[in-house]
Coordinates of C-alpha atoms in Angstrom, one line a residue:
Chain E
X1 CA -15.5 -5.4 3.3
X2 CA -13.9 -3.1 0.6
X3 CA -13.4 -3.9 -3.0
X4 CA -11.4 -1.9 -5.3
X5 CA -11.0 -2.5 -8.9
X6 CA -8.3 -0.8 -11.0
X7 CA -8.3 -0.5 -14.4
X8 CA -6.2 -0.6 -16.8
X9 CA -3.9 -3.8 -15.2
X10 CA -1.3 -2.4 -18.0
X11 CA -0.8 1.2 -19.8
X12 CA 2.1 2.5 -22.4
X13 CA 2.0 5.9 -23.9
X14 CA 4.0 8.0 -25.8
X15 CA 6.0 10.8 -24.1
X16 CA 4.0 13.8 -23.5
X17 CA 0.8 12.1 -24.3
X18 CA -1.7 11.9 -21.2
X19 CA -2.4 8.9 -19.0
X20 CA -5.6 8.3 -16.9
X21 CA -5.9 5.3 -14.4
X22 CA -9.2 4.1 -13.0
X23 CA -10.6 2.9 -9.7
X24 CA -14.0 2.0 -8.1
X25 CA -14.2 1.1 -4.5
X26 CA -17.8 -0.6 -3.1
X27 CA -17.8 0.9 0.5
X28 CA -19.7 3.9 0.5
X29 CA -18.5 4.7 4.2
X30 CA -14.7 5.1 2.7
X31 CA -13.7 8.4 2.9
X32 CA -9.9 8.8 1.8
X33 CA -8.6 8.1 -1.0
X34 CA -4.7 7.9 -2.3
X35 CA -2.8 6.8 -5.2
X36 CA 0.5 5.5 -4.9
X37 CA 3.8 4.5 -7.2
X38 CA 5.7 1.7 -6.7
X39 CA 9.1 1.1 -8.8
X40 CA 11.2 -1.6 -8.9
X41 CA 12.3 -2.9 -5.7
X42 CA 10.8 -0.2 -3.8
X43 CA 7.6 0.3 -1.4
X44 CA 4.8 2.5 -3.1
X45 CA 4.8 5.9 -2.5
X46 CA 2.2 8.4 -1.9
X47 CA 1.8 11.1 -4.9
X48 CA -1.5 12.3 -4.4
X49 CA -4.8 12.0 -2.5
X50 CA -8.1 13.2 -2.2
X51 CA -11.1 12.9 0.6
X52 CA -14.4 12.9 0.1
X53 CA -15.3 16.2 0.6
X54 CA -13.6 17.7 -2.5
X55 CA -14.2 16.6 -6.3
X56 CA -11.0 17.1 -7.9
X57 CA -7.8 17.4 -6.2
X58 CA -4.5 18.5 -8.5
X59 CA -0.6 18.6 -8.3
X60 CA 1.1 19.9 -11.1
X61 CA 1.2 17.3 -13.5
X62 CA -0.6 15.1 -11.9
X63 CA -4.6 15.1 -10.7
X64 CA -7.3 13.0 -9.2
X65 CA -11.1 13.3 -9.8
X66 CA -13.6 11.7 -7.0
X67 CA -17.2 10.9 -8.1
X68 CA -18.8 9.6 -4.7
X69 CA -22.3 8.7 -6.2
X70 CA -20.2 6.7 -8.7
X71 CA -17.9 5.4 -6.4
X72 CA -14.9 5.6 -8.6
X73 CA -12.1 8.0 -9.0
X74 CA -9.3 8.6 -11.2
X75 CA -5.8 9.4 -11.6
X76 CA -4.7 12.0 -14.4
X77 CA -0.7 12.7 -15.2
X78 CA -0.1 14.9 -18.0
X79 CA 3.1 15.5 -20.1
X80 CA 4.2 11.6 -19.3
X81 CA 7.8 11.0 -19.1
X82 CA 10.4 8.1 -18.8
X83 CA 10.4 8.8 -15.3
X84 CA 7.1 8.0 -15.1
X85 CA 7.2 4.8 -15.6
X86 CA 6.0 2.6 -12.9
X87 CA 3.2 0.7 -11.0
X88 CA 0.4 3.1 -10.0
X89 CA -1.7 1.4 -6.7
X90 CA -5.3 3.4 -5.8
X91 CA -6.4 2.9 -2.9
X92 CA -9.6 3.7 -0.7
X93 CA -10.0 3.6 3.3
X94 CA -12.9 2.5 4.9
X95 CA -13.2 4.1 8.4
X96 CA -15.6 1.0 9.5
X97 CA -13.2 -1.6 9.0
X98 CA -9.8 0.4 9.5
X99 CA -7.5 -0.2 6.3
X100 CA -6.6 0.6 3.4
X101 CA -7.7 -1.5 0.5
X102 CA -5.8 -1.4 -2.2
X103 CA -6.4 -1.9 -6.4
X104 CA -4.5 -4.4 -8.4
X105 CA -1.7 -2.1 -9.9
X106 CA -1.4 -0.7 -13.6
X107 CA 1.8 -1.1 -15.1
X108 CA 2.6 2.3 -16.7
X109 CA 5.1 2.5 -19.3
X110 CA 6.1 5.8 -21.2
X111 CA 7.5 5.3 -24.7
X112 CA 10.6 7.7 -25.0
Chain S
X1 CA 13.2 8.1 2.3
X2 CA 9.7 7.5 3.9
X3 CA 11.3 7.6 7.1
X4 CA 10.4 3.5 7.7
X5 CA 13.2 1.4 8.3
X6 CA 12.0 -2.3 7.6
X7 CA 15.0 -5.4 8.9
X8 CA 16.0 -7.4 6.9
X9 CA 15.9 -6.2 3.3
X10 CA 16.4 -10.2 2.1
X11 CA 15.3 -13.8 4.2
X12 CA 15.9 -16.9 2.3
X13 CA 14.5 -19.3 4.8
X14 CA 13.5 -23.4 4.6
X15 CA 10.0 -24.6 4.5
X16 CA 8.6 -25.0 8.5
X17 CA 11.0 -22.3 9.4
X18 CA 9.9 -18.9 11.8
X19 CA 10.9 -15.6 10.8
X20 CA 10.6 -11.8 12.1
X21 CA 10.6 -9.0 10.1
X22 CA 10.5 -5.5 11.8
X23 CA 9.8 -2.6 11.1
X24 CA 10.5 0.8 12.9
X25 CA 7.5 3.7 12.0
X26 CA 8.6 6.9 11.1
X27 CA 9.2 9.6 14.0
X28 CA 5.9 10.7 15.8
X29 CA 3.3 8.3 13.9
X30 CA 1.6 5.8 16.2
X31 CA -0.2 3.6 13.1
X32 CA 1.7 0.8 11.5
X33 CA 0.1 -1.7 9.4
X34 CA 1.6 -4.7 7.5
X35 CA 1.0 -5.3 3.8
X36 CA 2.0 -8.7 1.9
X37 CA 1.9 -8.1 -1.6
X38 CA 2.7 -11.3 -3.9
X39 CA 2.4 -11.3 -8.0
X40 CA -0.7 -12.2 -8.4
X41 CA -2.5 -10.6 -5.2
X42 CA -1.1 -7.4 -5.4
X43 CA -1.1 -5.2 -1.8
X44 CA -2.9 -7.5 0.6
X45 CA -3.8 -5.8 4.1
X46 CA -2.2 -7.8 7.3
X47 CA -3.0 -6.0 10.3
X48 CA -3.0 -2.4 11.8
X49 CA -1.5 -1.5 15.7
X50 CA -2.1 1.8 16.7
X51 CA 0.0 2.9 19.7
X52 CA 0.2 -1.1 20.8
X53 CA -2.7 -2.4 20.3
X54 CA -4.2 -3.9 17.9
X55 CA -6.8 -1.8 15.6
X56 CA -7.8 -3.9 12.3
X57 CA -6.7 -7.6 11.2
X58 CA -7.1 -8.4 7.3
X59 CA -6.3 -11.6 5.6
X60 CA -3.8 -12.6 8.0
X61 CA -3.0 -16.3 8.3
X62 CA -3.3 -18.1 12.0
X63 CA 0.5 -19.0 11.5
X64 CA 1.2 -15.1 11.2
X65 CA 1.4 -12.7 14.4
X66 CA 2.2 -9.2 15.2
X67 CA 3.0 -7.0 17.4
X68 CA 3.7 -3.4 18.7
X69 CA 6.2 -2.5 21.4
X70 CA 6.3 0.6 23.6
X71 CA 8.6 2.2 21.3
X72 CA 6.4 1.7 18.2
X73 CA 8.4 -0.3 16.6
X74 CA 6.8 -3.4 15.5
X75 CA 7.7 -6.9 14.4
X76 CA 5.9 -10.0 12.2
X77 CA 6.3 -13.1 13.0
X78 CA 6.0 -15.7 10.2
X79 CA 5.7 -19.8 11.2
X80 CA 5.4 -22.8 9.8
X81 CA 6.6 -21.1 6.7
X82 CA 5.2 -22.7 3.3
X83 CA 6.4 -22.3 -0.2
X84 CA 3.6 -19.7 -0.8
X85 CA 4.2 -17.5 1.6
X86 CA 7.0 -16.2 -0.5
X87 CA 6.3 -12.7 -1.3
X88 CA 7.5 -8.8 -0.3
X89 CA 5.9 -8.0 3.6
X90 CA 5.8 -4.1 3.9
X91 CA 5.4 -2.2 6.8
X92 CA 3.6 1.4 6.8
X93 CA 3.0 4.0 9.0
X94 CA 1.1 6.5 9.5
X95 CA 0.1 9.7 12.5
X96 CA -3.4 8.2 12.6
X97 CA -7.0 7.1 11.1
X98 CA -7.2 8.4 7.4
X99 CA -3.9 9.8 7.5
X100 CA -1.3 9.2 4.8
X101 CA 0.3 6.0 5.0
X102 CA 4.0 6.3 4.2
X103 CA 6.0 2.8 3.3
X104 CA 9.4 1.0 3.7
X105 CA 11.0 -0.9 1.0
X106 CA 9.7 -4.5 2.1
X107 CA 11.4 -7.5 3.5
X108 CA 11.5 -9.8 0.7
X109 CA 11.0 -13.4 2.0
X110 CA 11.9 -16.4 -0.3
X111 CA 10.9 -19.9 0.9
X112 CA 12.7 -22.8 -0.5

């Protein structure tokens, strides 16, 4: 089945600074691909996502770049802030087995 | 507000009890899938129902079931509960393959 790997498993940055979250999935049949943010006590929410049709996909502060023949994409969220702070879930879907796999998580914290 | 309603928010339950958790989908999707997610084994994929039946099972235990009901709403039952099935259980929705999935905010089940 699908594997996702997520890296980093934790991330702090300065206000303002940028932050950049990484994910590689092993089904080359997965076609869909979201990011989520989960804070405390809370059920992750969808920011941003991207299919595989399209390379680069962006939301004001925040982005997400898709290399298929890699197999990994990224998240991007520029100007950080407090309010960022949070844990950040990609995620790929495999049509062939019918879920959503997700990555471990990275613990973003935003120095004020 | 995702627009999924999961019941109840809290279950403190003994060792070789039964539980349901439920989970109403948001208006108009026909996908809900169940998610445990634990410390350390992040957002683990249950199983997927799609308009009542049953589309995609993950790494579901024997002693776990599910189901969908004519109104979408769907329910997990958890038995012969063991100390490490303590974790959050969410439920997700979504209008259909690929699509989105939008979350509750979990049913937090302690065992003791």
């Amino acid at each position: 089945g699908e594997n996702v790997e997520q890296h980093p498993s934790t991330l702090s940055v300065q206000e303002g600074d940028s932050a950049v979250i990484k994910c590689t999935y092993s089904d080359s049949a997965s076609n869909y691909f979201p990011w989520y943010k989960q804070e405390l006590g809370k059920g992750p929410q969808l920011i941003i996502d991207i299919r595989s049709n399209v390379g680069e996909k962006k939301d004001q502060r925040i982005a997400v770049t898709l290399n298929k023949t890699a197999k990994h994409f990224s998240l991007h969220i520029t100007e950080t802030q407090p309010e960022d702070s949070a844990v950040y879930f990609c995620a790929a879907y495999s049509g062939s087995a019918r879920q959503l796999t997700f990555g471990s998580g990275t613990q973003l914290t935003v120095l004020p | 507000d995702s627009g999924v309603t999961q019941t109840p928010k809290h279950l403190i339950t003994a060792t070789g009890q039964r539980v349901t958790l439920r989970c109403s989908p948001r208006s108009g999707d026909l996908s809900v899938y169940w998610y445990q997610q634990s410390l350390d084994q992040g957002l683990q994929f249950l199983i997927h129902y799609y308009n009542g039946e049953e589309r995609a099972k993950g790494n579901i235990l024997e002693r776990f079931s599910a189901q969908q009901f004519p109104d979408l709403h769907s329910e997990l039952n958890l038995s012969s509960l063991e100390l490490g099935d303590s974790a959050l259980y969410f439920c997700a929705s979504s209008g259909g393959p690929d699509s989105p999935l939008h979350f509750g905010n979990g049913t937090r089940l302690t065992v003791t």
